[in-house]
XYZ file of C-alpha atoms in Angstrom:
318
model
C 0.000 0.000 0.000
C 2.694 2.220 0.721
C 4.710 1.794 -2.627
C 1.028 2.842 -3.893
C 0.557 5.886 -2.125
C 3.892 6.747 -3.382
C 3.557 6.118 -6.776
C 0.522 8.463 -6.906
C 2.403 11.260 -5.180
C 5.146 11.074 -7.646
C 3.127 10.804 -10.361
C 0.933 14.241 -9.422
C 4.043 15.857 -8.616
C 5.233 15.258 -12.474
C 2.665 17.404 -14.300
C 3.311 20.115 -11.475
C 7.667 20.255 -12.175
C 6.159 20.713 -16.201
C 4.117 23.693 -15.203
C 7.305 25.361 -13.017
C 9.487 24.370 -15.868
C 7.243 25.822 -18.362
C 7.462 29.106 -16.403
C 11.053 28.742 -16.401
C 11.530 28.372 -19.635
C 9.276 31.521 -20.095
C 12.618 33.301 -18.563
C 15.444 31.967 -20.399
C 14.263 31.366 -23.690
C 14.878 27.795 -23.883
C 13.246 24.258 -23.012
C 16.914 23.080 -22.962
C 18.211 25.039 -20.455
C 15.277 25.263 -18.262
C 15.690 21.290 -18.056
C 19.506 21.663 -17.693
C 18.339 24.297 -14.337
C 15.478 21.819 -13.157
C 18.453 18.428 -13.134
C 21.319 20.844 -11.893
C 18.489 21.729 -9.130
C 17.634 18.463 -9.013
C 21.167 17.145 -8.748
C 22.199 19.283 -5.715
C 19.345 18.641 -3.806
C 19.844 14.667 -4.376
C 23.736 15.104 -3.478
C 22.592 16.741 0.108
C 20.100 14.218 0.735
C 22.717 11.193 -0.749
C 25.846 12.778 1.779
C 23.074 12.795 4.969
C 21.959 9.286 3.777
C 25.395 7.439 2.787
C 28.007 9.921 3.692
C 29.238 9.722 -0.143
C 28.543 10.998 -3.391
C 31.188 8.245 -5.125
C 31.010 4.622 -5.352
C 33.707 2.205 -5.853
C 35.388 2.078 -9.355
C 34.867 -1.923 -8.894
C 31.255 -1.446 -9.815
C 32.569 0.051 -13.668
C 34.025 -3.869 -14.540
C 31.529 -5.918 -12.393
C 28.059 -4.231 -13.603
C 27.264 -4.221 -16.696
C 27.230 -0.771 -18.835
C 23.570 -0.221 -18.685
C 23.412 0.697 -15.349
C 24.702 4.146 -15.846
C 22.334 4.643 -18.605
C 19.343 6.241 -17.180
C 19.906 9.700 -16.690
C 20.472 9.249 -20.846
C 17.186 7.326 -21.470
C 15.570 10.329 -19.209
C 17.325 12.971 -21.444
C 15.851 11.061 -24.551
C 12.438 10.551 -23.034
C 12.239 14.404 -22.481
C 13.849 15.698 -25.883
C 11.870 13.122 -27.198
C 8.961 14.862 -26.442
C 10.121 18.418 -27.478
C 10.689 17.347 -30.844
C 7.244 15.478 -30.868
C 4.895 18.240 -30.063
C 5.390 20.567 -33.210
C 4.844 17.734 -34.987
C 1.899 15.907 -33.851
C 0.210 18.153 -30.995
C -0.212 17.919 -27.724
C -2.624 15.070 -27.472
C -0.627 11.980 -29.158
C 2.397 13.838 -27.483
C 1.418 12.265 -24.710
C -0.445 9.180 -25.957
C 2.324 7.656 -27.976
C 5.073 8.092 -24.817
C 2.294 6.601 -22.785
C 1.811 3.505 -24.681
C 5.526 2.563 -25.171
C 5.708 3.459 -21.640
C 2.993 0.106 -20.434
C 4.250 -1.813 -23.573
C 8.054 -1.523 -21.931
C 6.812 -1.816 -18.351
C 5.071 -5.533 -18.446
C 7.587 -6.743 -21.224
C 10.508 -5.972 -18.440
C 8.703 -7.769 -16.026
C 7.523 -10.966 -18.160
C 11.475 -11.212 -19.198
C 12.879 -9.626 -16.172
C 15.114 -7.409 -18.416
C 17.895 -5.000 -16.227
C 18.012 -7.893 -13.859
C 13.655 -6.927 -13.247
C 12.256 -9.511 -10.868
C 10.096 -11.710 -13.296
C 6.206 -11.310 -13.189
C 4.273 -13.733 -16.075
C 2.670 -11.319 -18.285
C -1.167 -12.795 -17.881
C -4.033 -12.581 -19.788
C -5.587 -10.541 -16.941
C -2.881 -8.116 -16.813
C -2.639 -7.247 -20.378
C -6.482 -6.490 -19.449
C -5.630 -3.954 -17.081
C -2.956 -2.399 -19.087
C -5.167 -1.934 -21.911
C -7.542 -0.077 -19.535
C -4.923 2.242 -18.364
C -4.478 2.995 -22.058
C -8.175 3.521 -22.696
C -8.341 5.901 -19.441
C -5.548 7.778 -20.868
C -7.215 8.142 -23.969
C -10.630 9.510 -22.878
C -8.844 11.734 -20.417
C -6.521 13.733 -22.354
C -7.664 12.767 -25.896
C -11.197 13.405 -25.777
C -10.608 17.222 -24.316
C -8.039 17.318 -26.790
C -10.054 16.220 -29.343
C -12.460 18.895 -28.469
C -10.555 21.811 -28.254
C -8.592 20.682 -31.068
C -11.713 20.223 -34.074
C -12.040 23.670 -35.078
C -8.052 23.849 -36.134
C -8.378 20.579 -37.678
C -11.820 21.744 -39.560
C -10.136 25.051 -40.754
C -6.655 23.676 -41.787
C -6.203 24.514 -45.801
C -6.075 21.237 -48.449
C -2.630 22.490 -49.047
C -1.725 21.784 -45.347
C -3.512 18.665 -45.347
C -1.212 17.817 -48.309
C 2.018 18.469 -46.929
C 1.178 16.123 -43.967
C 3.154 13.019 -45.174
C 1.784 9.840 -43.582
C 4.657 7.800 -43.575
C 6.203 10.980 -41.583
C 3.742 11.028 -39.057
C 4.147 7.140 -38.412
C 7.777 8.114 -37.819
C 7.335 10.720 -35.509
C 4.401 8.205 -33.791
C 7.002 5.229 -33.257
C 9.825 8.038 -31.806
C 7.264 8.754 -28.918
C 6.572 5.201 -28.270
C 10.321 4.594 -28.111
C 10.707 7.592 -26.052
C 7.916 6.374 -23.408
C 9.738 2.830 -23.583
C 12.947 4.171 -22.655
C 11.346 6.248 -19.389
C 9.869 2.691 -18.383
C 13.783 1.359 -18.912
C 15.129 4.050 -16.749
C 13.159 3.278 -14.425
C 14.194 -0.593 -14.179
C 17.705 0.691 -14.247
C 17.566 2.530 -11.981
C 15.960 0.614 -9.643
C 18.684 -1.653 -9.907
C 21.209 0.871 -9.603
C 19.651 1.038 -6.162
C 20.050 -2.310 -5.359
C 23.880 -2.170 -6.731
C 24.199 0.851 -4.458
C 22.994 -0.113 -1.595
C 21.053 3.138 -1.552
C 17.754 4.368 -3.297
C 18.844 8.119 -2.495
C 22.423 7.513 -4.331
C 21.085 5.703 -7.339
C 18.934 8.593 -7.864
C 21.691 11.589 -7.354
C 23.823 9.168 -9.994
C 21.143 9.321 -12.603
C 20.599 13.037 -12.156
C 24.299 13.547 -12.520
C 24.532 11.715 -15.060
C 21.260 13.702 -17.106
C 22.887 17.103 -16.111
C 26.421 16.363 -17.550
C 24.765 15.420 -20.994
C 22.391 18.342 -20.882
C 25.466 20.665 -20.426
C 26.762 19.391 -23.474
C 23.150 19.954 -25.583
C 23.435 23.241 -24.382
C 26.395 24.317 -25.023
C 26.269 22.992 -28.191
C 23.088 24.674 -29.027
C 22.224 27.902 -27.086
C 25.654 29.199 -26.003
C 25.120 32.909 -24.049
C 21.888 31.916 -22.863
C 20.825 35.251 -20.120
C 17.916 35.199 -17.628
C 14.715 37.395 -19.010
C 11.562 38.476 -17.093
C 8.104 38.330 -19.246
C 6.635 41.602 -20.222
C 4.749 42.529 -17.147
C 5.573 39.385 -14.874
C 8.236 38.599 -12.112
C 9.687 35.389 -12.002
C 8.650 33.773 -8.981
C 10.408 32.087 -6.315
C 9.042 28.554 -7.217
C 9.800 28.552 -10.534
C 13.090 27.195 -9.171
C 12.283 23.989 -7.662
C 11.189 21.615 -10.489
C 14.313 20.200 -10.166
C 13.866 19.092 -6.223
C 10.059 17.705 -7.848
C 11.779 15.800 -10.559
C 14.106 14.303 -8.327
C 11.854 12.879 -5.986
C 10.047 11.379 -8.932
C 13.249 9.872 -10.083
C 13.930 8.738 -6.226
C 10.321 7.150 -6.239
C 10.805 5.243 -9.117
C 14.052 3.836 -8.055
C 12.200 2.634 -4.411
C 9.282 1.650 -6.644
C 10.955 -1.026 -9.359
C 12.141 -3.424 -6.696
C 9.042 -3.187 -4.410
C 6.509 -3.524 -7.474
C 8.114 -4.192 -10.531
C 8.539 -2.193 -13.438
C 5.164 -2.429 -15.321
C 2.933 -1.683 -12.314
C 5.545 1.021 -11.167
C 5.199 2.760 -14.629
C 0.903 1.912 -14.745
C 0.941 3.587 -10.761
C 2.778 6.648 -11.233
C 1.092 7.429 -14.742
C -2.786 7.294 -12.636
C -0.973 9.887 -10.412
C 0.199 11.757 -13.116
C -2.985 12.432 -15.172
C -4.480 13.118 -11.764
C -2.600 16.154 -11.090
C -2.552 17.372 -14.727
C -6.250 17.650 -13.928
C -5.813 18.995 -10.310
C -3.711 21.687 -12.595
C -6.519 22.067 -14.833
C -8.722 22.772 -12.550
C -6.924 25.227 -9.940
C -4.767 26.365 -12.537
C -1.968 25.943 -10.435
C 1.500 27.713 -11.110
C 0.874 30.146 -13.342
C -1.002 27.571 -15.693
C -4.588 28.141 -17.551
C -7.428 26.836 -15.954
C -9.312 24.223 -17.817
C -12.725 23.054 -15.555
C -12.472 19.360 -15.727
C -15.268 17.426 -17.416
C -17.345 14.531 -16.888
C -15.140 12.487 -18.984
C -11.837 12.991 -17.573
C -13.102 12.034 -14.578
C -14.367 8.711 -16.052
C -10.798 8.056 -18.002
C -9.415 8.522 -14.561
C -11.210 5.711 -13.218
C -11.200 3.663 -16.049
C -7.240 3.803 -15.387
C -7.518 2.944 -11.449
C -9.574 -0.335 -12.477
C -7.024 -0.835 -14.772
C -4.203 -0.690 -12.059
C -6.173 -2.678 -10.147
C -6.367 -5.463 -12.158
C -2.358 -5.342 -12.812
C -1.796 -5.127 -8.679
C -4.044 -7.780 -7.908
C -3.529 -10.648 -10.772
């Protein structure tokens, strides 16, 4: 129960570090290095907790010939996952932005466990959970694709033939399978990292290690990309205070995940947090929280959102 509870809270924390990192990225101009501030944030924060918690930020250079390779990896497969989506959203909108991630995200998540890839503790992949994973999928689906699909029509209605025409198919298919590679790769981080933990001997290291590890490559993106970056306030706004601490929110998600994989197993540690995570987009919707628009939430959201906690259900309990 308590690897549940903190699932969910990881989850609804997600959608809240993409509304302070949207802010942030309001003030310096770029979605790479607001997510190079939010690890670096993230990072610190991890390598206070990690020196309270094991008295160390190192490990022993043993590990780099006795592990295999992979278990450095995830701060990269979280650096994909989130580029990943960047380049997706120009090119297929916000709705199967999230959809396609999603998908190779449950996909990834039950085929770990049924073949206990990145040493994953085996779980049969059953006829009941592929049930419940499919109904995580469909919740998904009428929460964020039916509002989408709504607010959405009157583009799609107005968009010129020529437009339509320029809209390559076997493009689109391409840019479909990136986001379902990008949401498998989050579900691999989060097996690696889990056993990273276990390596470790410490949930709270693993974690600062990935973050480290996401940071370094980050620098590199960005100063590849957007040298002389400078910090810029929004015509008539002040940058708040909290538009600082996505990183500390995104680190805890990353330390949940790592706790999470060896107590529950990858798929129903991916299926868990992503319930959580469509529940706070629509908390967020509805307060508008941070700075975001406020959205009411409908009928139907609330019904994919329930659709998805039978779903869970089913993968928890069979």
């Amino acid at each position: 129960m308590l690897a549940i509870l903190i699932g969910l809270a990881i989850g609804v924390g997600l959608p809240m570090q993409t509304s302070i990192n949207s802010r942030l990225r309001s003030s310096v101009g770029s979605p790479f290095m607001a997510s190079l501030i939010s690890f670096a944030v993230g990072t610190v924060f991890l390598g206070v907790i990690t020196l309270i918690d094991v008295h160390t930020l190192g490990f022993s250079p043993a590990l780099l010939t006795s592990q295999p390779l992979w278990i450095w990896l995830g701060g990269l497969f979280g650096i994909i996952y989130l580029t990943g989506n960047i380049l997706l959203f120009p090119k297929l909108g916000s709705v199967q932005t999230v959809i396609m991630p999603v998908l190779g995200q449950i996909v990834a998540g039950l085929l770990i466990d049924n073949f206990g890839w990145f040493d994953s503790a085996t779980r049969a992949l059953t006829p009941i959970r592929v049930l419940g994973a499919v109904l995580v999928l469909v919740g998904v689906i009428i929460t964020v694709a039916v509002k989408g699909w709504l607010d959405n029509r009157h583009n799609r209605i107005a968009e010129s033939a020529e437009q339509q025409l320029a809209t390559q198919q076997t493009a689109l298919w391409l840019w479909r399978l990136l986001g379902v590679f990008a949401g498998m790769l989050s579900a691999a981080q989060t097996a690696v990292n889990g056993h990273l933990g276990k390596v470790l001997g410490s949930t709270v290291h693993a974690a600062f290690i990935s973050f480290l590890v996401g940071t370094i490559g980050l620098i590199i993106i960005v100063a590849i990309l957007h040298p002389g970056l400078k910090l810029q306030t929004p015509a008539g706004q002040s940058n708040p205070w909290w538009m600082w601490i996505g990183g500390m929110i995104g680190s805890l998600y990353v330390l949940g995940n790592v706790y999470l994989a060896p107590a529950v197993g990858t798929g129903l540690a991916v299926v868990i947090v992503l319930v959580g995570l469509m529940a706070g987009s629509l908390l967020i919707d509805q307060f508008g929280w941070f700075a975001s628009k406020r959205n009411p939430v409908t009928g139907a959201q609330l019904l994919g959102l329930l659709v998805m906690i039978f779903g869970v259900a089913l993968i928890r309990l069979f």
